[in-house]
Amino acid sequence: MPRFAANLSLMFQEVAFLDRFRAASGVGFRGVEYLFPYDVPAAEIASRLRDSGLTQVLFNMPPGNWAGGERGLAVLPGRRQEFADGVERAIDYAGALGCAQVHAMAGIPPAGVSPEAAEAAYLENVAQAAGRCRAAGIRLVIEPINTRDMPGYFLTTSSQARRLMTAVGSDNLFLQADLYHWQIMEGDLAERIRANQDAIRHVQIAGNPGRHEPDVGEIHYPYLFALLDELGYTGWIGCEYRPRGETTAGLGWARPYGIASATNL
């Protein structure tokens, strides 16, 4: 049976961020993820997790200047100390929240940085992060992201991710499989999941096109959920989608998996 985590950066926006934990728990979610926790003291988030009986599943390392268009620091030469500082901050939050894994966003190489220089910076930074996370008892994951939603992003396909993982050579570096991004960039999702099952430690879902509920669009998720069960995947599945309307009204897709919809609350 799949284990679903609500993405609180996208879902339950009807209420303030700290109130989304109770909202997610109230409809049956047992795990949560979000983009970044750093604007809120870790103790406050930990309290909401405890009160709601939720597991913190995943969050991202600091991305740099998000408002200025940065989407991660790993590929940026000359920002290695800032990246390393972000690793430590993420580890501190993960420890306080009982979170077993964090995601290192690759970033968008700026103009004037060659692909070779970006990759060299990425490999060095990710190797350092994987080692620090291992020492802290935390898994590090990397995620290919589609270039339609995030033009210029460095890491875009599962095959590229596996090549880079091999080059890093760490036993603490794993794959975050966002099936929405994979469908846009690569397709053939079932075979791609099979080919990467040894490396996948987190899965995310959304409908395509539109990034709405997973029962909207061209991806047949019930088949993929059954496949993940067949393959023995026991990790979480993050619901990183933008509800078309009120969050609970769109949860009908999840009712067979123990998540309630607005009609049976």
Tab-separated table of C-alpha atoms in Angstrom:
chain	number	residue	atom	x	y	z
A	1	MET	CA	0.000	0.000	0.000
A	2	PRO	CA	1.492	3.377	-0.969
A	3	ARG	CA	2.377	5.825	1.790
A	4	PHE	CA	1.462	9.360	0.755
A	5	ALA	CA	2.969	12.573	2.087
A	6	ALA	CA	1.236	15.897	1.584
A	7	ASN	CA	3.406	18.639	0.119
A	8	LEU	CA	2.569	21.603	2.341
A	9	SER	CA	4.122	24.167	0.006
A	10	LEU	CA	1.494	23.398	-2.631
A	11	MET	CA	-1.403	21.762	-0.810
A	12	PHE	CA	-3.709	23.192	1.889
A	13	GLN	CA	-2.979	26.787	0.939
A	14	GLU	CA	-6.417	27.647	2.291
A	15	VAL	CA	-4.725	27.977	5.697
A	16	ALA	CA	-1.423	29.358	7.006
A	17	PHE	CA	1.674	27.159	6.730
A	18	LEU	CA	1.792	25.985	10.342
A	19	ASP	CA	-1.912	25.120	10.227
A	20	ARG	CA	-1.400	22.866	7.224
A	21	PHE	CA	0.067	20.113	9.388
A	22	ARG	CA	-3.223	19.593	11.228
A	23	ALA	CA	-5.155	19.943	7.967
A	24	ALA	CA	-3.076	17.198	6.349
A	25	SER	CA	-3.370	14.903	9.350
A	26	GLY	CA	-7.087	15.529	9.531
A	27	VAL	CA	-7.741	13.973	6.133
A	28	GLY	CA	-5.513	10.961	6.704
A	29	PHE	CA	-2.003	11.904	5.617
A	30	ARG	CA	0.711	10.504	7.867
A	31	GLY	CA	3.689	12.195	6.248
A	32	VAL	CA	4.495	15.695	5.002
A	33	GLU	CA	7.082	17.378	2.829
A	34	TYR	CA	7.568	20.950	1.605
A	35	LEU	CA	10.119	22.995	-0.276
A	36	PHE	CA	11.930	24.850	2.507
A	37	PRO	CA	11.474	25.108	6.291
A	38	TYR	CA	14.002	27.836	7.016
A	39	ASP	CA	11.636	30.763	7.559
A	40	VAL	CA	10.120	28.968	10.547
A	41	PRO	CA	12.035	27.907	13.674
A	42	ALA	CA	12.595	24.158	13.692
A	43	ALA	CA	11.073	23.854	17.169
A	44	GLU	CA	7.758	25.251	15.924
A	45	ILE	CA	7.614	22.794	13.042
A	46	ALA	CA	8.612	19.914	15.326
A	47	SER	CA	5.766	20.817	17.665
A	48	ARG	CA	3.243	20.737	14.805
A	49	LEU	CA	4.587	17.369	13.661
A	50	ARG	CA	4.210	15.897	17.145
A	51	ASP	CA	0.752	17.345	17.700
A	52	SER	CA	-0.464	16.031	14.348
A	53	GLY	CA	1.221	12.630	14.505
A	54	LEU	CA	3.052	13.291	11.238
A	55	THR	CA	6.404	12.149	9.877
A	56	GLN	CA	8.649	14.722	8.225
A	57	VAL	CA	9.570	12.988	4.978
A	58	LEU	CA	11.669	15.431	2.942
A	59	PHE	CA	12.654	19.038	2.364
A	60	ASN	CA	15.200	20.857	0.211
A	61	MET	CA	18.542	22.280	1.174
A	62	PRO	CA	18.763	26.095	0.974
A	63	PRO	CA	18.496	27.093	-2.715
A	64	GLY	CA	20.342	30.400	-2.723
A	65	ASN	CA	18.426	33.510	-3.721
A	66	TRP	CA	15.083	31.960	-4.667
A	67	ALA	CA	13.374	35.309	-5.216
A	68	GLY	CA	16.237	36.264	-7.531
A	69	GLY	CA	15.784	33.135	-9.638
A	70	GLU	CA	18.342	30.804	-8.087
A	71	ARG	CA	17.234	27.197	-7.853
A	72	GLY	CA	20.092	25.593	-5.971
A	73	LEU	CA	23.783	26.220	-5.451
A	74	ALA	CA	25.445	22.926	-6.328
A	75	VAL	CA	26.423	23.904	-9.895
A	76	LEU	CA	27.588	27.424	-9.068
A	77	PRO	CA	31.381	27.772	-9.011
A	78	GLY	CA	32.529	30.207	-6.355
A	79	ARG	CA	29.554	29.477	-4.054
A	80	ARG	CA	30.931	26.332	-2.447
A	81	GLN	CA	31.169	27.733	1.065
A	82	GLU	CA	27.577	28.953	0.847
A	83	PHE	CA	26.531	25.507	-0.359
A	84	ALA	CA	28.432	23.863	2.505
A	85	ASP	CA	26.788	26.213	5.000
A	86	GLY	CA	23.418	25.240	3.545
A	87	VAL	CA	24.225	21.568	4.023
A	88	GLU	CA	24.863	22.191	7.707
A	89	ARG	CA	21.655	24.175	8.077
A	90	ALA	CA	19.655	21.407	6.416
A	91	ILE	CA	21.262	18.795	8.665
A	92	ASP	CA	20.344	20.844	11.743
A	93	TYR	CA	16.721	21.082	10.640
A	94	ALA	CA	16.579	17.406	9.668
A	95	GLY	CA	17.840	16.409	13.095
A	96	ALA	CA	15.315	18.606	14.865
A	97	LEU	CA	12.453	17.328	12.696
A	98	GLY	CA	13.414	13.663	12.609
A	99	CYS	CA	13.702	13.822	8.829
A	100	ALA	CA	15.605	10.924	7.260
A	101	GLN	CA	16.492	12.566	3.941
A	102	VAL	CA	17.081	15.918	2.262
A	103	HIS	CA	17.232	17.022	-1.358
A	104	ALA	CA	20.125	19.010	-2.816
A	105	MET	CA	18.835	21.147	-5.683
A	106	ALA	CA	21.338	21.334	-8.534
A	107	GLY	CA	20.671	24.868	-9.716
A	108	ILE	CA	20.762	26.813	-12.962
A	109	PRO	CA	24.248	27.543	-14.293
A	110	PRO	CA	24.603	31.287	-14.897
A	111	ALA	CA	25.701	32.777	-18.199
A	112	GLY	CA	29.421	32.399	-18.725
A	113	VAL	CA	29.738	29.138	-16.764
A	114	SER	CA	30.608	26.267	-19.086
A	115	PRO	CA	28.855	22.900	-18.785
A	116	GLU	CA	32.172	21.399	-17.722
A	117	ALA	CA	32.678	23.933	-14.928
A	118	ALA	CA	29.093	23.493	-13.734
A	119	GLU	CA	29.448	19.716	-13.629
A	120	ALA	CA	32.781	19.901	-11.798
A	121	ALA	CA	31.247	22.143	-9.143
A	122	TYR	CA	28.228	19.868	-8.886
A	123	LEU	CA	30.261	16.713	-8.388
A	124	GLU	CA	32.435	18.291	-5.713
A	125	ASN	CA	29.519	19.812	-3.832
A	126	VAL	CA	27.309	16.740	-3.958
A	127	ALA	CA	30.146	14.475	-2.830
A	128	GLN	CA	30.762	16.761	0.142
A	129	ALA	CA	27.058	16.907	0.985
A	130	ALA	CA	26.614	13.133	0.732
A	131	GLY	CA	29.495	12.606	3.143
A	132	ARG	CA	28.241	15.146	5.672
A	133	CYS	CA	24.732	13.712	5.499
A	134	ARG	CA	26.053	10.183	5.993
A	135	ALA	CA	27.866	11.311	9.131
A	136	ALA	CA	24.580	12.772	10.389
A	137	GLY	CA	22.577	9.644	9.556
A	138	ILE	CA	20.626	11.336	6.758
A	139	ARG	CA	20.180	10.259	3.133
A	140	LEU	CA	20.917	12.696	0.326
A	141	VAL	CA	18.702	12.631	-2.752
A	142	ILE	CA	18.938	14.418	-6.092
A	143	GLU	CA	16.033	15.109	-8.440
A	144	PRO	CA	15.835	15.653	-12.189
A	145	ILE	CA	13.510	18.599	-12.934
A	146	ASN	CA	11.901	19.388	-16.271
A	147	THR	CA	13.061	22.367	-18.310
A	148	ARG	CA	9.528	23.545	-19.083
A	149	ASP	CA	8.826	24.457	-15.476
A	150	MET	CA	12.420	25.362	-14.660
A	151	PRO	CA	14.270	26.503	-17.807
A	152	GLY	CA	18.021	26.065	-17.672
A	153	TYR	CA	18.031	23.654	-14.737
A	154	PHE	CA	21.179	21.532	-14.726
A	155	LEU	CA	19.801	18.102	-13.790
A	156	THR	CA	16.956	17.069	-16.092
A	157	THR	CA	16.801	13.294	-16.663
A	158	SER	CA	17.138	10.081	-14.716
A	159	SER	CA	19.920	8.878	-17.008
A	160	GLN	CA	21.936	12.040	-16.332
A	161	ALA	CA	21.319	11.618	-12.611
A	162	ARG	CA	22.590	8.036	-12.651
A	163	ARG	CA	25.712	9.053	-14.555
A	164	LEU	CA	26.444	11.783	-12.022
A	165	MET	CA	25.735	9.467	-9.100
A	166	THR	CA	28.272	7.014	-10.494
A	167	ALA	CA	30.809	9.823	-10.888
A	168	VAL	CA	30.279	10.945	-7.272
A	169	GLY	CA	30.657	7.372	-6.080
A	170	SER	CA	28.929	7.798	-2.730
A	171	ASP	CA	26.901	5.096	-1.022
A	172	ASN	CA	24.754	7.846	0.476
A	173	LEU	CA	23.430	9.403	-2.724
A	174	PHE	CA	20.020	8.379	-4.010
A	175	LEU	CA	17.377	9.295	-6.576
A	176	GLN	CA	14.247	11.347	-6.036
A	177	ALA	CA	11.808	10.232	-8.733
A	178	ASP	CA	9.296	12.975	-9.473
A	179	LEU	CA	7.110	11.202	-12.016
A	180	TYR	CA	5.611	14.462	-13.250
A	181	HIS	CA	9.065	15.696	-14.273
A	182	TRP	CA	10.021	12.291	-15.664
A	183	GLN	CA	6.913	12.169	-17.846
A	184	ILE	CA	7.694	15.559	-19.386
A	185	MET	CA	11.375	14.859	-20.001
A	186	GLU	CA	11.500	11.113	-20.660
A	187	GLY	CA	8.181	9.267	-20.467
A	188	ASP	CA	8.059	5.447	-20.394
A	189	LEU	CA	7.494	5.712	-16.670
A	190	ALA	CA	6.977	2.074	-15.769
A	191	GLU	CA	10.205	0.928	-17.400
A	192	ARG	CA	12.053	3.928	-16.023
A	193	ILE	CA	10.925	3.053	-12.501
A	194	ARG	CA	12.012	-0.550	-13.017
A	195	ALA	CA	15.414	0.534	-14.333
A	196	ASN	CA	16.044	2.806	-11.355
A	197	GLN	CA	14.390	0.897	-8.525
A	198	ASP	CA	17.753	0.231	-6.855
A	199	ALA	CA	18.421	3.966	-6.459
A	200	ILE	CA	14.962	5.446	-5.803
A	201	ARG	CA	14.367	6.527	-2.213
A	202	HIS	CA	11.583	9.071	-2.737
A	203	VAL	CA	8.778	9.423	-5.281
A	204	GLN	CA	6.660	12.473	-6.092
A	205	ILE	CA	3.501	12.745	-8.170
A	206	ALA	CA	1.300	15.236	-10.003
A	207	GLY	CA	-0.976	15.118	-13.006
A	208	ASN	CA	0.363	16.096	-16.407
A	209	PRO	CA	-0.348	18.483	-17.995
A	210	GLY	CA	-1.075	21.128	-15.395
A	211	ARG	CA	0.596	19.712	-12.275
A	212	HIS	CA	-2.793	19.242	-10.634
A	213	GLU	CA	-4.261	16.195	-8.871
A	214	PRO	CA	-2.793	12.888	-10.061
A	215	ASP	CA	-6.133	11.690	-11.465
A	216	VAL	CA	-6.076	14.535	-14.012
A	217	GLY	CA	-4.162	14.086	-17.246
A	218	GLU	CA	-2.256	11.425	-19.099
A	219	ILE	CA	-0.441	9.533	-16.323
A	220	HIS	CA	-2.253	6.429	-15.035
A	221	TYR	CA	-1.075	6.526	-11.448
A	222	PRO	CA	-3.011	3.533	-10.054
A	223	TYR	CA	-0.939	1.316	-12.348
A	224	LEU	CA	2.297	2.957	-11.181
A	225	PHE	CA	1.329	2.698	-7.502
A	226	ALA	CA	0.698	-1.017	-7.989
A	227	LEU	CA	4.031	-1.340	-9.782
A	228	LEU	CA	5.878	0.336	-6.909
A	229	ASP	CA	4.227	-2.102	-4.510
A	230	GLU	CA	5.197	-5.002	-6.773
A	231	LEU	CA	8.807	-3.839	-6.808
A	232	GLY	CA	8.886	-3.620	-3.025
A	233	TYR	CA	9.151	0.160	-2.749
A	234	THR	CA	8.507	1.086	0.876
A	235	GLY	CA	9.358	4.794	0.779
A	236	TRP	CA	6.987	7.736	0.727
A	237	ILE	CA	5.148	9.197	-2.249
A	238	GLY	CA	5.049	12.982	-2.054
A	239	CYS	CA	1.928	14.693	-3.403
A	240	GLU	CA	3.659	17.679	-4.972
A	241	TYR	CA	0.739	19.014	-6.974
A	242	ARG	CA	-1.288	22.212	-7.164
A	243	PRO	CA	-4.925	21.508	-6.292
A	244	ARG	CA	-7.372	22.836	-8.876
A	245	GLY	CA	-9.607	24.129	-6.110
A	246	GLU	CA	-9.889	23.535	-2.391
A	247	THR	CA	-7.406	20.825	-1.413
A	248	THR	CA	-9.814	18.429	0.299
A	249	ALA	CA	-12.305	18.630	-2.564
A	250	GLY	CA	-9.714	17.105	-4.890
A	251	LEU	CA	-8.729	14.121	-2.734
A	252	GLY	CA	-11.123	11.634	-4.295
A	253	TRP	CA	-8.180	9.990	-6.083
A	254	ALA	CA	-6.651	9.093	-2.706
A	255	ARG	CA	-9.713	7.536	-1.054
A	256	PRO	CA	-8.765	3.959	-2.052
A	257	TYR	CA	-5.461	4.466	-0.251
A	258	GLY	CA	-6.876	5.628	3.067
A	259	ILE	CA	-6.899	9.394	2.466
A	260	ALA	CA	-10.329	10.974	3.019
A	261	SER	CA	-12.059	13.341	0.613
A	262	ALA	CA	-14.270	16.263	1.552
A	263	THR	CA	-17.343	14.106	0.973
A	264	ASN	CA	-16.564	11.708	3.816
A	265	LEU	CA	-14.898	13.937	6.418
